[in-house]
XYZ file of C-alpha atoms in Angstrom:
787
model
C 43.779 33.760 9.814
C 46.387 35.225 7.505
C 45.331 37.522 4.663
C 47.124 35.241 2.211
C 45.017 32.268 3.228
C 41.781 34.265 3.069
C 42.503 35.261 -0.532
C 42.443 31.586 -1.473
C 38.761 31.044 -0.564
C 37.732 30.983 -4.194
C 39.597 27.666 -4.470
C 38.434 25.006 -2.022
C 39.815 23.390 -0.006
C 41.977 26.394 0.779
C 45.554 25.499 -0.231
C 48.033 24.937 2.569
C 50.697 27.572 2.076
C 54.184 26.467 3.080
C 56.115 28.781 5.396
C 58.943 30.294 3.298
C 61.355 30.976 6.169
C 64.646 29.153 6.583
C 64.417 25.922 8.549
C 66.714 25.999 11.584
C 68.362 23.047 13.266
C 67.273 23.414 16.910
C 63.620 24.016 17.884
C 64.856 25.833 20.992
C 66.560 28.457 18.846
C 64.732 31.782 19.494
C 64.880 32.503 15.782
C 62.601 29.547 14.965
C 59.428 31.428 15.840
C 56.829 29.528 13.834
C 53.396 31.075 14.284
C 50.672 29.186 16.201
C 48.361 26.831 14.376
C 45.204 28.643 13.309
C 42.075 26.498 12.873
C 40.157 27.230 9.698
C 37.370 29.714 10.295
C 35.151 31.845 8.041
C 35.711 35.613 7.890
C 35.106 37.623 11.047
C 31.435 38.412 11.523
C 30.145 35.345 9.666
C 26.852 34.423 11.337
C 25.528 31.093 12.430
C 22.941 29.851 9.940
C 19.735 27.923 10.597
C 17.665 26.879 7.587
C 14.304 25.343 8.508
C 12.404 23.738 5.636
C 8.905 22.442 6.353
C 7.240 19.914 4.083
C 3.994 20.177 2.073
C 2.744 23.415 3.665
C 0.746 25.685 1.401
C 1.094 29.481 1.372
C -2.221 29.869 3.205
C -1.798 27.403 6.065
C 0.342 29.303 8.594
C -1.167 32.137 10.600
C 1.950 34.145 9.754
C 0.576 34.354 6.203
C -3.112 34.591 7.028
C -3.859 30.910 7.434
C -6.055 29.134 9.979
C -3.266 27.214 11.721
C -1.803 28.847 14.807
C 1.961 29.170 14.281
C 3.190 31.522 17.027
C 6.858 30.730 16.426
C 6.600 31.743 12.776
C 4.779 34.909 13.841
C 7.464 35.698 16.425
C 10.267 35.292 13.894
C 8.327 37.409 11.405
C 7.847 40.155 13.983
C 11.590 40.282 14.535
C 12.494 39.808 10.889
C 11.023 39.874 7.385
C 8.221 38.033 5.620
C 8.843 37.280 1.937
C 5.484 36.874 0.230
C 6.789 36.167 -3.286
C 9.247 33.390 -2.458
C 9.077 30.340 -4.706
C 9.896 26.657 -4.677
C 9.866 24.111 -7.512
C 6.432 22.582 -6.674
C 7.731 19.261 -5.365
C 10.083 17.781 -2.807
C 13.382 16.460 -4.199
C 13.831 19.279 -6.747
C 13.244 22.013 -4.155
C 15.716 20.462 -1.733
C 18.372 19.922 -4.382
C 17.972 23.531 -5.561
C 18.100 24.851 -1.995
C 21.423 23.310 -1.010
C 23.086 23.848 -4.386
C 21.934 27.353 -5.391
C 21.298 25.987 -8.879
C 18.138 25.167 -10.786
C 16.909 21.682 -10.097
C 17.403 20.219 -13.570
C 21.010 21.425 -13.615
C 21.683 19.311 -10.546
C 19.862 16.310 -12.039
C 16.678 16.608 -9.993
C 13.949 17.142 -12.570
C 11.617 14.991 -10.478
C 11.570 12.914 -7.336
C 14.414 10.432 -6.985
C 12.178 7.396 -7.519
C 11.374 8.699 -11.022
C 14.930 9.382 -12.127
C 16.123 8.430 -15.602
C 19.468 8.444 -17.369
C 18.757 11.894 -18.859
C 21.123 14.411 -17.173
C 18.373 16.768 -16.028
C 16.437 13.892 -14.456
C 19.063 11.401 -13.252
C 19.093 12.522 -9.565
C 22.889 12.837 -9.732
C 24.287 16.218 -8.763
C 27.306 16.990 -10.989
C 30.585 17.636 -9.220
C 30.602 21.018 -10.979
C 27.813 22.082 -8.584
C 29.266 21.773 -5.108
C 26.511 22.201 -2.501
C 26.376 25.024 0.001
C 27.224 22.878 3.074
C 30.385 21.627 1.369
C 31.407 25.217 0.613
C 30.710 26.308 4.179
C 32.502 23.315 5.689
C 35.594 24.013 3.583
C 35.479 27.598 4.866
C 35.423 26.616 8.523
C 31.739 26.168 9.375
C 30.378 23.272 11.428
C 27.626 21.659 9.332
C 24.717 19.359 10.145
C 21.560 18.131 8.458
C 18.765 16.936 10.737
C 15.577 15.567 9.191
C 14.499 14.582 5.713
C 16.800 13.958 2.774
C 15.100 13.083 -0.510
C 18.041 13.692 -2.805
C 19.956 10.387 -2.729
C 19.608 8.282 -5.920
C 17.392 5.318 -5.045
C 20.029 2.757 -6.048
C 22.455 4.329 -3.542
C 20.185 4.452 -0.478
C 21.109 1.101 1.059
C 23.701 0.462 3.738
C 26.049 -0.646 0.955
C 26.283 2.941 -0.307
C 28.103 4.522 -2.020
C 27.665 7.535 0.211
C 28.965 10.171 -2.191
C 25.529 11.751 -2.476
C 24.284 11.181 1.065
C 24.087 14.201 3.384
C 27.340 13.029 4.892
C 29.877 12.876 3.465
C 28.724 13.664 -0.074
C 26.659 16.809 0.459
C 29.174 18.381 2.806
C 27.409 17.830 6.124
C 29.636 16.645 8.921
C 26.646 15.146 10.697
C 23.304 13.696 9.594
C 20.386 12.421 11.641
C 17.099 11.739 9.877
C 15.680 9.677 7.053
C 16.196 9.141 3.348
C 13.245 9.261 0.981
C 10.064 11.212 0.525
C 8.378 10.366 3.800
C 8.480 8.190 6.868
C 6.135 7.176 9.643
C 6.215 9.769 12.424
C 5.727 7.078 15.072
C 7.841 4.283 13.556
C 10.423 6.100 11.406
C 13.180 4.500 9.363
C 16.133 6.413 10.790
C 19.757 6.943 9.790
C 22.569 8.518 11.776
C 25.519 9.349 9.589
C 25.421 6.396 7.205
C 24.202 3.861 9.775
C 20.638 2.663 10.209
C 19.353 3.042 13.763
C 16.204 2.358 15.761
C 13.888 5.064 17.109
C 14.496 5.875 20.754
C 10.968 5.006 21.808
C 7.486 3.916 20.827
C 4.258 5.898 20.452
C 3.044 4.328 23.675
C 6.059 5.943 25.343
C 5.269 9.284 23.711
C 7.685 9.042 20.785
C 7.138 11.310 17.786
C 9.712 11.924 15.063
C 9.467 15.728 15.037
C 10.263 15.890 18.742
C 13.132 13.442 18.287
C 14.624 15.459 15.429
C 14.340 18.644 17.460
C 16.045 17.082 20.460
C 18.858 15.930 18.220
C 19.248 19.324 16.547
C 19.384 21.088 19.925
C 21.944 18.617 21.210
C 24.152 19.123 18.166
C 24.139 22.930 18.474
C 24.859 22.750 22.186
C 27.803 20.420 21.603
C 29.242 22.692 18.934
C 29.108 25.761 21.088
C 30.367 23.942 24.177
C 33.422 22.579 22.376
C 34.206 25.108 19.619
C 32.413 28.323 20.602
C 34.263 30.449 18.031
C 33.177 28.271 15.113
C 29.878 29.259 13.443
C 27.412 26.539 12.555
C 25.203 25.789 9.585
C 22.204 23.697 10.624
C 19.713 22.463 8.027
C 16.607 21.388 9.928
C 14.099 19.630 7.681
C 11.430 17.723 9.628
C 9.233 15.275 7.750
C 6.258 17.328 8.901
C 3.814 18.146 7.479
C 4.138 15.594 4.689
C 1.777 12.650 4.889
C 1.233 10.573 6.880
C -0.359 13.320 8.979
C 0.596 11.954 12.385
C 0.146 14.026 15.514
C -0.851 13.376 19.140
C -4.606 13.658 19.516
C -4.536 16.628 21.876
C -3.004 18.802 19.168
C -5.720 17.928 16.661
C -8.388 18.472 19.309
C -7.346 22.128 19.573
C -9.083 22.661 16.246
C -12.302 20.801 16.994
C -15.135 22.516 15.133
C -12.931 25.143 13.501
C -13.353 23.734 9.999
C -16.995 22.678 10.188
C -17.996 25.103 7.428
C -15.758 23.429 4.861
C -12.969 24.413 2.521
C -14.824 26.979 0.420
C -15.720 29.078 3.455
C -12.230 28.613 4.856
C -10.777 29.917 1.609
C -12.848 33.108 1.900
C -11.848 33.610 5.526
C -8.167 33.134 4.775
C -8.354 35.484 1.812
C -9.764 38.258 4.012
C -7.143 37.664 6.687
C -4.320 37.759 4.114
C -5.462 41.195 2.987
C -5.595 42.393 6.600
C -2.015 41.263 7.142
C -0.837 42.693 3.847
C 0.750 39.434 2.714
C -1.134 39.738 -0.558
C -1.872 42.914 -2.513
C -4.942 44.883 -1.486
C -6.485 44.492 -4.954
C -5.876 40.730 -5.204
C -8.720 38.693 -6.673
C -9.521 35.254 -5.255
C -9.026 32.728 -8.039
C -11.857 30.464 -9.086
C -11.955 26.893 -7.824
C -11.474 24.546 -10.771
C -14.088 21.961 -11.679
C -11.735 19.090 -10.770
C -11.893 20.261 -7.144
C -15.325 19.545 -5.670
C -17.293 22.167 -3.783
C -17.785 21.510 -0.105
C -21.545 21.575 -0.523
C -21.304 18.801 -3.112
C -19.541 16.393 -0.781
C -21.377 13.421 0.726
C -22.875 14.490 4.059
C -21.963 11.081 5.502
C -18.308 11.821 4.774
C -18.149 15.345 6.192
C -17.294 14.367 9.794
C -14.228 12.602 8.389
C -13.345 15.534 6.132
C -13.552 17.955 9.048
C -11.357 15.761 11.220
C -8.789 15.446 8.425
C -8.245 19.188 8.497
C -8.311 19.387 12.302
C -5.662 16.683 12.350
C -3.520 18.448 9.757
C -3.802 21.772 11.566
C -2.688 20.130 14.790
C 0.229 18.568 12.925
C 1.399 21.946 11.628
C 1.031 23.694 14.988
C 2.875 20.799 16.644
C 5.687 21.281 14.112
C 5.808 25.026 14.734
C 6.052 24.304 18.462
C 9.111 22.118 18.004
C 10.760 24.598 15.660
C 10.224 27.014 18.525
C 12.046 24.704 20.916
C 15.055 24.787 18.599
C 14.909 28.567 18.253
C 14.529 28.956 22.018
C 17.559 26.745 22.628
C 19.665 28.864 20.277
C 18.405 31.999 22.016
C 19.168 30.556 25.450
C 22.792 30.128 24.354
C 22.899 33.814 23.434
C 23.252 33.043 19.736
C 19.932 33.938 18.146
C 20.710 37.578 17.333
C 23.779 36.488 15.386
C 22.062 33.585 13.633
C 20.668 34.022 10.134
C 17.408 32.075 10.254
C 15.496 31.033 7.158
C 12.072 29.582 7.931
C 10.725 28.288 4.611
C 7.144 27.233 5.257
C 6.841 24.420 2.754
C 8.960 22.855 0.021
C 5.991 23.218 -2.323
C 2.300 24.022 -2.180
C -0.116 21.996 -0.072
C -0.361 18.373 -1.161
C -3.383 17.270 -3.172
C -2.269 13.642 -3.245
C -4.882 12.510 -0.724
C -7.631 12.106 -3.351
C -10.968 13.899 -3.464
C -12.180 12.190 -0.268
C -8.937 12.099 1.665
C -7.643 8.855 3.093
C -7.114 7.002 6.355
C -4.168 5.168 4.793
C -2.415 7.118 2.049
C -0.926 3.888 0.686
C -4.369 2.880 -0.507
C -4.650 5.855 -2.828
C -1.009 5.661 -3.868
C -1.671 2.089 -4.927
C -4.691 3.164 -6.958
C -7.238 1.435 -4.701
C -9.076 4.415 -3.242
C -12.408 2.661 -3.784
C -11.614 0.458 -0.765
C -12.113 3.447 1.516
C -15.862 3.879 1.514
C -17.478 6.574 3.666
C -18.534 3.795 6.019
C -14.959 2.556 6.362
C -13.577 6.053 6.887
C -16.190 6.783 9.547
C -15.329 3.533 11.322
C -11.705 4.662 11.617
C -12.403 8.246 12.632
C -11.162 7.958 16.220
C -7.843 6.507 15.035
C -7.082 9.219 12.489
C -3.698 10.802 13.193
C -2.627 8.022 15.549
C -0.132 5.166 15.108
C -2.660 2.895 13.395
C -3.362 5.437 10.644
C -1.440 6.917 7.732
C -3.780 9.782 6.856
C -3.866 12.501 4.235
C -6.499 15.199 3.859
C -8.796 15.728 0.858
C -7.984 17.753 -2.249
C -10.349 20.544 -1.203
C -8.347 21.239 1.931
C -5.101 21.322 -0.038
C -6.615 23.897 -2.378
C -7.779 26.013 0.564
C -4.286 25.892 2.042
C -2.987 27.489 -1.188
C -5.335 30.510 -1.046
C -5.602 32.773 -3.045
C -3.856 30.835 -5.793
C -4.805 28.182 -8.311
C -3.753 24.563 -7.854
C -1.426 22.833 -5.420
C 1.770 20.825 -5.029
C 3.119 19.268 -8.267
C 1.544 21.987 -10.378
C 4.645 24.021 -11.201
C 2.669 26.179 -13.589
C 0.707 28.179 -10.996
C 1.643 29.946 -7.778
C -0.423 27.549 -5.695
C 2.219 24.925 -6.362
C 5.293 27.105 -6.056
C 4.712 30.094 -3.750
C 5.643 29.467 -0.120
C 5.682 31.941 2.725
C 9.240 32.500 3.963
C 10.614 34.328 6.983
C 14.149 35.663 7.382
C 15.329 36.615 10.882
C 18.793 38.024 11.658
C 18.853 40.880 14.202
C 22.582 41.579 13.821
C 22.343 41.664 10.043
C 18.920 43.146 9.278
C 17.810 46.464 10.728
C 14.212 46.234 9.527
C 11.772 44.201 11.615
C 8.177 43.155 11.145
C 8.173 44.173 7.499
C 7.120 42.448 4.279
C 9.304 42.021 1.222
C 7.587 41.483 -2.116
C 10.545 41.116 -4.465
C 10.380 37.927 -6.551
C 12.652 35.367 -4.921
C 13.302 31.654 -5.375
C 14.762 28.794 -3.382
C 17.976 28.993 -5.443
C 18.520 32.446 -3.894
C 19.102 31.068 -0.385
C 22.635 29.752 -0.920
C 23.984 32.988 -2.481
C 22.404 34.965 0.360
C 24.122 32.852 2.994
C 27.477 33.189 1.243
C 27.120 36.969 1.127
C 26.111 37.096 4.778
C 29.204 35.049 5.674
C 31.499 37.213 3.555
C 32.415 34.256 1.368
C 32.938 34.215 -2.404
C 31.300 31.742 -4.743
C 34.166 29.298 -5.277
C 35.472 28.886 -8.791
C 36.972 25.501 -7.941
C 36.031 22.851 -5.373
C 38.051 19.680 -4.874
C 39.879 20.372 -8.096
C 36.729 20.763 -10.191
C 35.779 24.050 -11.858
C 32.358 25.119 -10.650
C 29.204 26.165 -12.435
C 28.212 29.565 -11.010
C 25.191 29.571 -8.753
C 21.991 30.510 -10.571
C 20.377 32.357 -7.685
C 20.704 35.951 -6.539
C 21.461 37.045 -3.000
C 18.375 38.397 -1.261
C 20.428 40.635 1.022
C 19.982 43.659 -1.254
C 16.388 44.061 -0.076
C 16.816 43.205 3.594
C 16.813 46.872 4.567
C 15.244 48.312 1.428
C 11.630 47.377 0.791
C 11.626 49.366 -2.445
C 14.780 47.842 -3.943
C 14.208 46.694 -7.553
C 14.063 42.921 -7.692
C 17.135 41.212 -9.075
C 15.702 37.765 -9.761
C 13.656 38.814 -12.770
C 13.492 35.563 -14.787
C 12.702 32.057 -13.565
C 11.426 28.933 -15.288
C 9.409 26.138 -13.613
C 8.814 22.512 -14.679
C 7.546 19.428 -12.848
C 5.824 16.427 -14.524
C 5.249 18.539 -17.643
C 3.541 21.342 -15.699
C 5.605 24.369 -16.665
C 5.844 28.143 -16.468
C 8.102 31.103 -17.021
C 8.274 34.261 -14.915
C 9.820 37.366 -16.461
C 9.717 40.878 -15.011
C 6.265 40.626 -13.504
C 4.654 38.533 -16.238
C 4.081 34.803 -16.181
C 3.139 32.321 -18.893
C 1.936 28.976 -17.574
C 0.485 25.648 -18.669
C -0.834 22.800 -16.516
C -0.095 19.437 -18.099
C -1.272 17.082 -15.361
C -3.615 17.136 -12.360
C -1.931 15.705 -9.233
C -4.634 13.373 -7.974
C -5.749 11.984 -11.331
C -4.103 8.756 -12.422
C -5.588 8.726 -15.909
C -7.344 11.213 -18.188
C -4.934 14.005 -19.031
C -1.886 11.744 -18.820
C -0.306 11.484 -22.269
C -1.472 14.819 -23.716
C 1.102 16.052 -26.212
C 3.111 18.998 -24.944
C 2.172 21.018 -28.013
C -1.512 20.517 -27.192
C -1.214 22.075 -23.744
C -3.121 25.330 -23.292
C -1.005 28.243 -22.115
C -2.230 31.140 -19.983
C -0.781 34.623 -19.543
C -0.842 36.724 -16.370
C 0.331 40.241 -15.510
C 1.608 39.981 -11.965
C 2.027 43.729 -11.660
C -1.750 44.133 -11.420
C -2.933 40.553 -10.867
C -1.280 39.151 -7.735
C -2.961 35.731 -7.749
C -3.004 34.880 -11.483
C -6.768 35.390 -11.625
C -7.121 37.020 -15.080
C -5.833 35.146 -18.111
C -4.655 37.622 -20.781
C -3.549 35.082 -23.395
C -6.362 35.985 -25.791
C -5.692 39.719 -25.457
C -1.908 39.563 -25.792
C -0.954 36.536 -27.901
C 2.368 38.012 -29.013
C 3.552 38.538 -25.446
C 2.500 34.961 -24.671
C 4.524 33.663 -27.619
C 7.568 35.626 -26.470
C 7.352 34.111 -23.011
C 6.836 30.616 -24.421
C 10.038 31.035 -26.389
C 11.792 32.308 -23.287
C 10.661 29.204 -21.429
C 12.267 26.994 -24.072
C 15.488 29.001 -23.915
C 15.670 28.726 -20.117
C 14.631 25.066 -20.140
C 17.394 24.240 -22.602
C 19.914 26.345 -20.680
C 19.313 24.598 -17.383
C 18.733 21.003 -18.537
C 14.941 20.659 -18.450
C 14.854 19.370 -22.021
C 13.799 16.946 -23.248
C 10.545 17.320 -21.328
C 9.486 14.032 -19.769
C 5.901 13.281 -18.770
C 6.306 9.518 -18.796
C 5.143 7.692 -15.726
C 5.740 3.952 -15.415
C 8.785 3.996 -17.701
C 10.540 6.403 -15.334
C 10.076 4.055 -12.398
C 11.244 0.828 -14.043
C 15.031 0.540 -14.500
C 14.724 -1.307 -17.806
C 13.009 1.746 -19.311
C 14.525 4.597 -17.318
C 18.060 3.162 -17.631
C 18.903 3.831 -14.002
C 20.863 1.208 -12.080
C 19.003 -1.533 -10.250
C 20.360 -2.367 -6.828
C 19.537 -6.078 -6.929
C 18.286 -8.705 -9.352
C 15.859 -11.591 -8.909
C 17.673 -13.423 -6.105
C 18.957 -12.200 -2.767
C 20.507 -13.655 0.370
C 19.629 -11.903 3.630
C 21.190 -12.468 7.030
C 19.901 -12.111 10.597
C 20.044 -8.669 12.131
C 19.965 -6.831 8.815
C 18.201 -3.538 9.326
C 17.220 -0.371 7.537
C 16.250 -2.171 4.346
C 13.318 -0.648 2.503
C 11.349 -2.108 -0.381
C 13.881 -0.811 -2.907
C 16.570 -2.904 -1.219
C 14.812 -6.264 -1.461
C 13.907 -8.456 -4.433
C 10.814 -7.132 -6.171
C 7.904 -9.470 -5.387
C 5.126 -7.125 -6.497
C 2.735 -8.417 -9.152
C 4.756 -11.601 -9.642
C 5.438 -15.025 -8.215
C 8.129 -15.254 -5.574
C 9.582 -17.524 -2.916
C 11.361 -17.262 0.407
C 13.438 -19.931 2.162
C 14.766 -19.486 5.686
C 17.533 -21.669 7.061
C 17.006 -21.974 10.811
C 18.383 -23.764 13.842
C 15.597 -24.564 16.311
C 16.464 -25.166 19.988
C 15.065 -28.090 21.929
C 12.279 -26.025 23.452
C 11.134 -24.770 20.043
C 11.314 -21.476 18.207
C 8.921 -18.606 17.657
C 8.877 -15.083 16.294
C 9.509 -13.250 13.054
C 11.681 -14.753 10.342
C 11.194 -11.857 7.927
C 8.839 -8.909 8.048
C 8.243 -6.172 5.513
C 5.874 -3.258 6.018
C 3.727 -2.426 9.005
C 0.240 -1.506 10.120
C -0.552 0.137 6.773
C 0.280 -2.937 4.709
C 2.906 -5.610 4.351
C 3.671 -9.271 4.882
C 5.435 -11.428 7.438
C 6.704 -15.005 7.652
C 6.997 -16.127 11.255
C 6.640 -19.064 13.605
C 3.761 -19.111 16.039
C 4.317 -21.776 18.670
C 6.798 -23.177 16.165
C 4.240 -23.397 13.329
C 5.147 -21.637 10.052
C 2.697 -18.802 9.436
C 2.408 -16.264 6.641
C 0.349 -13.101 7.000
C -0.538 -10.712 4.198
C -1.819 -7.354 5.446
C -3.865 -5.492 2.817
C -3.638 -1.832 3.878
C -4.602 -2.742 7.425
C -8.141 -3.420 6.182
C -7.842 -7.165 5.728
C -5.300 -9.665 7.042
C -4.965 -13.109 5.482
C -3.201 -15.795 7.538
C -1.919 -19.051 6.095
C -0.718 -21.555 8.706
C 1.173 -24.812 8.596
C -0.168 -28.014 10.131
C 2.868 -28.786 12.288
C 5.733 -27.062 14.074
C 9.353 -27.014 13.035
C 11.240 -29.698 15.049
C 14.506 -28.983 16.879
C 17.656 -28.837 14.823
C 18.645 -27.349 11.497
C 15.811 -27.004 8.984
C 14.495 -24.853 6.184
C 11.182 -23.031 6.356
C 9.825 -22.019 2.968
C 7.012 -19.947 1.527
C 6.053 -19.604 -2.128
C 3.552 -17.191 -3.625
C 2.066 -18.186 -6.975
C 0.798 -14.952 -8.510
C -2.397 -15.137 -10.581
C -1.042 -12.703 -13.189
C -3.136 -10.676 -15.575
C -2.517 -7.242 -14.140
C -1.698 -5.273 -11.029
C -2.760 -6.145 -7.497
C -4.029 -9.644 -8.259
C -4.108 -12.508 -5.788
C -2.151 -15.705 -5.511
C -1.737 -19.073 -3.820
C 0.520 -19.516 -0.793
C 2.390 -22.716 0.031
C 4.335 -23.297 3.255
C 7.060 -25.935 3.584
C 9.406 -27.435 6.149
C 12.474 -29.006 4.549
C 10.740 -28.835 1.148
C 7.730 -30.815 2.467
C 4.405 -29.027 2.116
C 2.823 -28.255 5.486
C 0.197 -25.669 4.586
C -1.606 -23.892 1.756
C -3.856 -20.898 1.450
C -4.835 -18.022 -0.744
C -4.450 -14.224 -0.780
C -7.255 -12.766 -2.883
C -5.610 -9.432 -3.715
C -2.297 -7.696 -3.144
C -0.941 -4.183 -2.946
C 0.346 -3.466 -6.455
C 2.860 -0.679 -5.947
C 4.254 -0.213 -2.471
C 3.868 -0.979 1.231
C 5.366 2.328 2.212
C 8.247 3.460 4.352
C 8.701 0.911 7.106
C 11.783 -1.305 6.993
C 12.387 -4.964 6.358
C 13.288 -6.897 9.497
C 15.179 -10.201 9.443
C 14.766 -12.080 12.694
C 14.381 -8.906 14.715
C 11.615 -7.017 16.497
C 9.006 -5.697 14.099
C 8.203 -2.343 15.692
C 5.044 -1.824 13.665
C 3.770 -5.389 13.284
C 2.089 -6.493 10.112
C 0.135 -9.253 11.772
C -0.708 -8.581 15.399
C -0.468 -12.378 15.690
C 2.857 -13.424 17.168
C 3.706 -16.311 19.394
C 4.842 -16.111 23.010
C 7.559 -13.753 24.093
C 8.864 -10.894 22.023
C 8.761 -10.626 18.250
C 12.419 -11.400 17.730
C 13.164 -14.932 16.532
C 14.136 -17.120 19.508
C 16.052 -19.690 17.502
C 18.915 -19.024 15.111
C 18.451 -17.781 11.566
C 21.400 -18.679 9.383
C 20.168 -16.944 6.240
C 17.035 -16.152 4.238
C 16.927 -16.427 0.466
C 14.356 -14.481 -1.549
C 13.765 -15.174 -5.224
C 11.464 -13.382 -7.660
C 9.755 -15.009 -10.615
C 9.936 -14.138 -14.322
C 6.442 -12.707 -14.701
C 7.163 -9.372 -13.070
C 6.106 -7.211 -16.009
C 3.018 -8.935 -17.377
C 1.073 -5.830 -16.340
C 2.711 -3.431 -18.777
C -0.257 -3.718 -21.106
C -1.877 -0.805 -19.260
C 0.587 2.075 -18.880
C -2.008 4.291 -17.240
C -1.902 2.023 -14.196
C 1.658 3.022 -13.588
C 1.015 6.693 -13.105
C 0.186 5.543 -9.615
C 3.796 4.507 -9.266
C 4.860 8.004 -10.204
C 2.874 9.312 -7.260
C 4.718 7.113 -4.767
C 6.849 8.827 -2.136
C 6.716 12.429 -3.263
């Protein structure tokens, strides 16, 4: 590539420079001599880049950082590269991911919380400004091939449907040329809601056939890299591999969980001590580190119900198997890159968690995380959990481990995911591997680093400048600092010496070894500390130069230093868009309060074959009266199968014909199924099949009366005693198609697809949708949905 074109890399796309020579008449003239076309490529020596971001893995889970879970791939990469033991995330999903691909602090790119809780405030609106072009866009415009495989939780919720717009999807908006994965905070590992590009697709198999999402994503990532190198071998790639693992639901084949049988029998307190000792042996924490005290909100293992302990042990065995299974598939991707002879010249970032371990599974853990997310944890008695023990981790479950295990997986630190104030929520073990670019191997780096440092590091490694203009828009400089300065110098003074943190009102400031922190909210509590005034929060002060784990609070001894850091937090928060602080819960979810767009209103027309619709894409029927009318054409031999299905084994509802008879099923978390059936079948010809739900009102999760009709004539009635108040989860709506994860287990003959013809389905919501707003505390449960 010409030197003149290279000099233009600070303005993207690179301008096309016209050839100044005289235009001749005849192309055969030997004086014509136009140079050959040169495809756009990055500077010579630019490496391939693989960024692997795992989900909800605490600092102390992986064996590479002293944890109990065997992660040989992470250990292998660490042996050939560097372990960063003071690398930090934002404490929760969407903000970490937005900061990673932009190189800017999460509030600056609009991601002050998860997308479902966005508001119209700039720091919290989930809209990345066009002044903050993401790393993949910059790399693509410099000649890299770019792909995102896995989870994307950065698309505004009102833009996640097949109607778009796609400006903020991985492709085309975030600069990836290819995307294969899912949108949102989580998906079922056996029945995922998948997208390729901008098109909804079906999984390639079923759990009975051995399907698991992590394996599927890995296969796809390997195939993409192989295609790139087969077709354009001189073009470096940037692959962002972000499996949904190990976010809940903790799904893994049983044989992986069985590897850990008996390993966690002594409980989380003993495990914490064992991990702490191992971390010191490995040197991933300072030799004089003190193990922080378990807070009163986290129960001791010895205080747990003995009848529940077999379930608690299996929860952790299952999670450990899930993480090792994930490490295995990351290894398949790394091995494939190595087999192509590319690994030595590939800059690999393995970030083991987008935040600390998740404490969203409640004190007892859960067989179906949707139960706790809906605020109904009392349904899962020890007896119920024991009855489901053999299914835990399989396709019929949606499990999450108990708070105590999450805390142990964040050893030696205080707190967990969501708690941006303490290192337990924000410190994640990270490995950097690049044989052609890093001389040191098997070493530890302890400079303070942050997820916003990844993008500047990759640009430096590729020899690319931070662009001052992208697509005609002047750019905000990246906030991070390249980590390359310490790759071969363990003693290099750290360059990232100030960093603020804020999630859900939990906040902190790091400055030159010191940290001032305050916890505003406890992740698994839905009431209690919610609503505390920010000025009433208690701040703590820690000297990280001598107190690695934030074990000794110095706020009483050094109040002036604490006040200085509190002021610095406010300065940084204002600078990067974190103000005004927002600890609201239900208001941030509801469009009428948060002022975010609402995709649809109270009436919707759906058509057969529509796919990939989630709950956000369909009329809101929760905690209100609603109705559904299907216009059908029944053949002479009758019709059967699903008219419309929403949800799956963990909860949902379905209207279908069984032997031609209208039937409605409401599945309450998989614990109880209520069937309401008509008294006759739908005759041949064109007809309407209707269902109305008359909600009792008076709060969240109440029951209601069901009426079934054929051509507006009542053919059946029944009652649902209680409903799921917040969400069914992550499985899609199906209109007249196979329901891969059936709500009912009660279909008619043949397959689940509707055998007649569906012309359309109309869904209408009632006017009583917000009669529950009398109790705002209830809606903190909404805030916990899909993190």
